[in-house]
MMTF fields as JSON, N, C-alpha, C and O atoms, coordinates in Angstrom:
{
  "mmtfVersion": "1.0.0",
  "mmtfProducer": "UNKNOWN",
  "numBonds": 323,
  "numAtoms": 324,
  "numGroups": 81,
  "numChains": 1,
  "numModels": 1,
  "chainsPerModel": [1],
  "groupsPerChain": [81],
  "chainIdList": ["A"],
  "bondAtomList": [4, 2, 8, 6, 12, 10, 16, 14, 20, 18, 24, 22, 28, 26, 32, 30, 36, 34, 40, 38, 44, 42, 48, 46, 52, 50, 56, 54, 60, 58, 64, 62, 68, 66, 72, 70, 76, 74, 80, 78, 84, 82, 88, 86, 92, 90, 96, 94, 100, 98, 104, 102, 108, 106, 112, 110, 116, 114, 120, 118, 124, 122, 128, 126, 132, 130, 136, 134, 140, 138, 144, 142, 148, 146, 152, 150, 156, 154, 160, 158, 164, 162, 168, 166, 172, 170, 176, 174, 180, 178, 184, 182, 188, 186, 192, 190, 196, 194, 200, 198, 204, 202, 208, 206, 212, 210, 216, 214, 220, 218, 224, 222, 228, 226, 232, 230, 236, 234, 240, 238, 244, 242, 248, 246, 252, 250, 256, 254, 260, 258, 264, 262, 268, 266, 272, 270, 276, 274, 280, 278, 284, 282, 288, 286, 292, 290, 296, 294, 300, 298, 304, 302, 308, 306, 312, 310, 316, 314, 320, 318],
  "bondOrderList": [1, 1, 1, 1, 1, 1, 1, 1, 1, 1, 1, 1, 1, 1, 1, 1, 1, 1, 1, 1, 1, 1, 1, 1, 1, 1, 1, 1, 1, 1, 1, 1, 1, 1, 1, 1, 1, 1, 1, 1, 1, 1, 1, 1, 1, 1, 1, 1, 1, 1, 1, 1, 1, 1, 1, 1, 1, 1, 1, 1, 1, 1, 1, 1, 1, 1, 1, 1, 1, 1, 1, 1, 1, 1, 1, 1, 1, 1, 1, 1],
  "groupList": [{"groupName": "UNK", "atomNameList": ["N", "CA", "C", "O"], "elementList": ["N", "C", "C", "O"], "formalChargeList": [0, 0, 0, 0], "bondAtomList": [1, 0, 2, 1, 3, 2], "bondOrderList": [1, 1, 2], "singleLetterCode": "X", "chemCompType": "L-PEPTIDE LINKING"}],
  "groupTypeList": [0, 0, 0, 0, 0, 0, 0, 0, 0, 0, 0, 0, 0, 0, 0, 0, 0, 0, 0, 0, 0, 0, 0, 0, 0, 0, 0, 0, 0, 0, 0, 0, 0, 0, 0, 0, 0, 0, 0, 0, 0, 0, 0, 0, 0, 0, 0, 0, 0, 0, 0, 0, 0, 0, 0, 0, 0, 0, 0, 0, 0, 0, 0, 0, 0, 0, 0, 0, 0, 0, 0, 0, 0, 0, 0, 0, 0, 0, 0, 0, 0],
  "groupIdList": [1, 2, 3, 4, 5, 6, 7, 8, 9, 10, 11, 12, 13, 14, 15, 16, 17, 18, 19, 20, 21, 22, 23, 24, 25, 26, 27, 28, 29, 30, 31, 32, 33, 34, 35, 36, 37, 38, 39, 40, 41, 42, 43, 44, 45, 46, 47, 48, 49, 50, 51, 52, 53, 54, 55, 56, 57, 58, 59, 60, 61, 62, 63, 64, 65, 66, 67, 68, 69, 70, 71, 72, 73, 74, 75, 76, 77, 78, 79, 80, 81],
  "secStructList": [7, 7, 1, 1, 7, 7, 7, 7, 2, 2, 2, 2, 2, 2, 2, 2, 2, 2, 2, 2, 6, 1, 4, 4, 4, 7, 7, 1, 1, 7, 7, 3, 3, 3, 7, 7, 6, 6, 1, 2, 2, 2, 2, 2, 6, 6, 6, 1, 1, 1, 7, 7, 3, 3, 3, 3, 1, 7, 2, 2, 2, 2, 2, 2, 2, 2, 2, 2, 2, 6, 6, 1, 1, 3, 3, 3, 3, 7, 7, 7, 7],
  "xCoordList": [83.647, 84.209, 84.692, 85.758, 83.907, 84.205, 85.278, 85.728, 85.662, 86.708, 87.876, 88.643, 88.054, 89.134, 89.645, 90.335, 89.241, 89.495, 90.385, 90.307, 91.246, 92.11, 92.472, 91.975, 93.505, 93.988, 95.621, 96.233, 95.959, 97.518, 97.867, 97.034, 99.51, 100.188, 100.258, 100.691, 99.937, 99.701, 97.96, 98.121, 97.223, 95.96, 96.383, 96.054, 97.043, 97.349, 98.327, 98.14, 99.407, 100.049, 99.336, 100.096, 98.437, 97.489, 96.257, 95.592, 96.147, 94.69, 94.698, 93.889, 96.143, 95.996, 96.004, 95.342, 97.09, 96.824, 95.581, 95.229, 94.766, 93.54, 92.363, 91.329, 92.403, 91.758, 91.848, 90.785, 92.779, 93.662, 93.342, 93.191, 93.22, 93.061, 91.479, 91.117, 90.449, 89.606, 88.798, 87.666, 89.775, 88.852, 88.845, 87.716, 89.199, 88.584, 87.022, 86.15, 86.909, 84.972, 84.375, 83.518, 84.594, 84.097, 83.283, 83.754, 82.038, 81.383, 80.022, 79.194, 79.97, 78.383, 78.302, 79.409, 77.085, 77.301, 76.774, 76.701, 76.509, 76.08, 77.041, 77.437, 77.523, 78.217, 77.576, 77.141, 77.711, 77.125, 77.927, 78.184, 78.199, 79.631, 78.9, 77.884, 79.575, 78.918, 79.771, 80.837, 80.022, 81.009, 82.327, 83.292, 81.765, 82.875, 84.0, 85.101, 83.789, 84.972, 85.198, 84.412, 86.557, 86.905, 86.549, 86.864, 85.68, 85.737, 86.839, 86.564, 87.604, 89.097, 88.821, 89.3, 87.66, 87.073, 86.007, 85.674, 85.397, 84.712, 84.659, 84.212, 85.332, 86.401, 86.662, 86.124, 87.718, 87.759, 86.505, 86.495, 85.353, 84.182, 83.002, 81.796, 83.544, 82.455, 83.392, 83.111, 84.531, 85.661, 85.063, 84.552, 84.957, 84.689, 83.465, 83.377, 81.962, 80.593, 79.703, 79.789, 79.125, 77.774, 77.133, 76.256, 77.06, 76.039, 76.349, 76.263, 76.548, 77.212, 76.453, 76.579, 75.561, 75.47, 76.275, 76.716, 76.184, 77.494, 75.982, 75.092, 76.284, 75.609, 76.574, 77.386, 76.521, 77.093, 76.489, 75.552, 76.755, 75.792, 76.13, 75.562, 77.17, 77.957, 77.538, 77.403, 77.416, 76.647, 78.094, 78.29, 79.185, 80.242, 81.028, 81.692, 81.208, 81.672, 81.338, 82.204, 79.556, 79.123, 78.924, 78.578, 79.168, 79.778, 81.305, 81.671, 82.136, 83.727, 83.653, 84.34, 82.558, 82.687, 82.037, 82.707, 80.993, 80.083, 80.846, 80.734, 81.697, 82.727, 83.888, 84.508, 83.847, 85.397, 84.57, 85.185, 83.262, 83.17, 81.833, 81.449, 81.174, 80.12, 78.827, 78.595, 77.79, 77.078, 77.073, 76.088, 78.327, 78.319, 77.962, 77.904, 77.529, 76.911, 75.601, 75.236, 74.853, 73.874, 74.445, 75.163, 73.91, 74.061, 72.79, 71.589, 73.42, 72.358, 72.926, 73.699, 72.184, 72.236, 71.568, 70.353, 72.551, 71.714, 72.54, 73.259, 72.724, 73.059, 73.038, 72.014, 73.776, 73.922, 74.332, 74.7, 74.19, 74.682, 75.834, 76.425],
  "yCoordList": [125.62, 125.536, 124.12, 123.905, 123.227, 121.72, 121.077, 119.955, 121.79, 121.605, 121.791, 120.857, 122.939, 123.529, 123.055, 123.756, 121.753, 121.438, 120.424, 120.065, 120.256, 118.947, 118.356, 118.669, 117.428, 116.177, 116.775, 116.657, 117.353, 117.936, 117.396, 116.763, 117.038, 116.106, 116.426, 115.476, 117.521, 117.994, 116.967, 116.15, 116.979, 116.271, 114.774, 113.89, 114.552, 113.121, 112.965, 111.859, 113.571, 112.807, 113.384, 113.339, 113.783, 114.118, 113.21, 113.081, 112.594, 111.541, 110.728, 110.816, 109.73, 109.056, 109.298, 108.738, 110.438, 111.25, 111.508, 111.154, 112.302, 112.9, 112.093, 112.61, 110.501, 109.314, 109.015, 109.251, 108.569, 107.782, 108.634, 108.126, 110.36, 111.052, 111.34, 112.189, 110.768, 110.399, 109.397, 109.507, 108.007, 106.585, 106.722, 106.239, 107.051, 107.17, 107.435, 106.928, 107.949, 108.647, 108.308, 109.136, 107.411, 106.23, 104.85, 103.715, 105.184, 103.89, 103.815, 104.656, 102.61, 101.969, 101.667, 101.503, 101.467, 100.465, 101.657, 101.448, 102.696, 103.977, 104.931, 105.11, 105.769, 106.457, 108.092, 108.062, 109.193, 109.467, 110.969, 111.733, 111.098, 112.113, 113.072, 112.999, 114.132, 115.778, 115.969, 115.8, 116.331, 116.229, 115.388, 115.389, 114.467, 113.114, 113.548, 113.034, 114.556, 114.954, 113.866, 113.262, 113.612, 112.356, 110.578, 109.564, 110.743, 109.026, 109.031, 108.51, 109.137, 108.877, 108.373, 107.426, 109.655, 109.16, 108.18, 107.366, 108.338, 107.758, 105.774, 105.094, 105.663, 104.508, 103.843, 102.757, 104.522, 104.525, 103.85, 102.755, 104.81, 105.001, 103.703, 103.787, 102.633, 101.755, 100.654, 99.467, 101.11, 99.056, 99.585, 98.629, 100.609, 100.576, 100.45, 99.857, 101.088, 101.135, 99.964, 100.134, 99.142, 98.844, 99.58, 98.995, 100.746, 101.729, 102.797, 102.097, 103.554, 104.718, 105.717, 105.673, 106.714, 107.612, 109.178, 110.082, 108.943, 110.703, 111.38, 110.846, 112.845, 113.809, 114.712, 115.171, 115.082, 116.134, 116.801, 116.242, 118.429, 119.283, 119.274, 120.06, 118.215, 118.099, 116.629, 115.77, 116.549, 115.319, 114.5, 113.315, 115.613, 114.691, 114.531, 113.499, 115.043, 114.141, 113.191, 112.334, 112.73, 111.621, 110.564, 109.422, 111.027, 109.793, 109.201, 108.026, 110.51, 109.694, 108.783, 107.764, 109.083, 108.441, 107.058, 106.217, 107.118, 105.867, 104.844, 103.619, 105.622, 104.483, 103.666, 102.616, 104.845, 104.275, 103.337, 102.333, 103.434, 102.535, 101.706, 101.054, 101.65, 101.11, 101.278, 102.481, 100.683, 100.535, 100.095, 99.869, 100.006, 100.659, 101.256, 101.056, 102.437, 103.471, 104.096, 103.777, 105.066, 105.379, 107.325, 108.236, 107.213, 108.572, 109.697, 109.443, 110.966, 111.815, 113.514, 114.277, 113.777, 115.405, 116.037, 116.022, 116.666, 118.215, 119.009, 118.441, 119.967, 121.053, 121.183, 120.803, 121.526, 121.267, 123.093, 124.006, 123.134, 124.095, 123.319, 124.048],
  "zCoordList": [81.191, 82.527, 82.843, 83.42, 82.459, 82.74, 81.734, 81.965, 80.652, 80.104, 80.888, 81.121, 81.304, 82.474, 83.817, 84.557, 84.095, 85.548, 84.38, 83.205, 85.57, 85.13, 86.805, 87.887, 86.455, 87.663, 87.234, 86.172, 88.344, 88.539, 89.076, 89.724, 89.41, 89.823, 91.366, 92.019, 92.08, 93.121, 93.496, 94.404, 93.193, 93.452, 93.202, 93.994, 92.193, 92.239, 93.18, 93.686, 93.747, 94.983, 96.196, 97.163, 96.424, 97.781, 98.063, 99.091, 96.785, 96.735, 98.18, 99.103, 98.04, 99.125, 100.727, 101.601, 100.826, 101.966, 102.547, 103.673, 101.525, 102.006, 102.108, 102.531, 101.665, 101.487, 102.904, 103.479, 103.662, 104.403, 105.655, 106.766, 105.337, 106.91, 106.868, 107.683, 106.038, 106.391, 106.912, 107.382, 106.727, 106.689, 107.916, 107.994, 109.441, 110.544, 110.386, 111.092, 109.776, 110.323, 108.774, 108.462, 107.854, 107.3, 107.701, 107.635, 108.103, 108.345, 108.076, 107.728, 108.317, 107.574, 106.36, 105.846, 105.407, 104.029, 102.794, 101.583, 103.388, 102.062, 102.479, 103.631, 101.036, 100.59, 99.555, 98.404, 100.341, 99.181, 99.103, 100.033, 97.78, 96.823, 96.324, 95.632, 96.782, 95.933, 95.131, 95.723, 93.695, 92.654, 92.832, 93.597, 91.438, 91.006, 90.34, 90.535, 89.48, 88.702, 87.96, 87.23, 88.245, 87.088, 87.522, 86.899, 88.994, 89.722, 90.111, 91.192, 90.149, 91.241, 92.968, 93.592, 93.469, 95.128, 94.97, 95.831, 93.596, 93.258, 93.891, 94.814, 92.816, 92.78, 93.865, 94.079, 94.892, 96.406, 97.094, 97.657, 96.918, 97.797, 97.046, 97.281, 96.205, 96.035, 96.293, 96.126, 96.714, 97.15, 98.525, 99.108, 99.16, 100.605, 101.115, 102.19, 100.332, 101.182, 99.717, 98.5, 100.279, 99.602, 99.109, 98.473, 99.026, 98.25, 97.413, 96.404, 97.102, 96.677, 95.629, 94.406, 96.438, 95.243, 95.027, 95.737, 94.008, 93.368, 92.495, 91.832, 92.925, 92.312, 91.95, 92.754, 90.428, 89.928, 89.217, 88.648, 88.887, 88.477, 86.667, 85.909, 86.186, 84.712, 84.502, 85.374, 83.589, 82.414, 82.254, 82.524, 81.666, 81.379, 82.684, 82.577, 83.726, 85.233, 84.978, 84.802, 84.778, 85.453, 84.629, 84.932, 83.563, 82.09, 82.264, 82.255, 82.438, 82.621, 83.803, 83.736, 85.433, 86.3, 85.354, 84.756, 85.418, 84.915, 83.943, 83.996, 82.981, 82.173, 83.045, 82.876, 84.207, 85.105, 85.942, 86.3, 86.356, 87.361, 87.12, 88.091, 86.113, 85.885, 86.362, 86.237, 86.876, 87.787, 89.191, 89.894, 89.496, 91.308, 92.023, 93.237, 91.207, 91.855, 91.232, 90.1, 92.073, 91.967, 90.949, 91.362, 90.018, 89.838, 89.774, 89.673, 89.86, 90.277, 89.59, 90.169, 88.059, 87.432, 88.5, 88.702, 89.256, 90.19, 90.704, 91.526, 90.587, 91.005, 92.878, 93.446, 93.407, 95.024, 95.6, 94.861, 96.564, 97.257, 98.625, 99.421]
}
């Protein structure tokens, strides 16, 4: 299944849009992400809050995030509803 998601050129020209009509109700210094996918909001969400943890229920999400962004963030294997 996690093979099958990709980044379409439709998600890549909506990133900033949908970034941008959220930073209104963006505040304070923690951040915290329910599936990273590839780090793309990822990314975003540790130039903006001091803190940042991402939980994803995939090993390799949170490896491609972790190579894209290092230790910026807090990561977390779990499954969410």
């Amino acid at each position: 299944l996690v093979a099958d998601y990709g980044d379409s050129p439709f998600d890549r020209s909506m990133r900033h849009w949908m970034w941008e009509s959220m930073a209104p109700w963006m505040h304070g210094n923690n951040a915290l992400e329910f599936g990273c996918l590839y780090g793309e909001f990822t990314s975003l969400l540790v130039d903006r809050f001091g803190e940042v943890a991402v939980v994803d229920a995939t090993t390799s999400f949170l490896d491609t995030t972790r190579d894209r962004i290092g230790n910026r963030a807090e990561y977390h294997l779990s499954l969410f509803e």
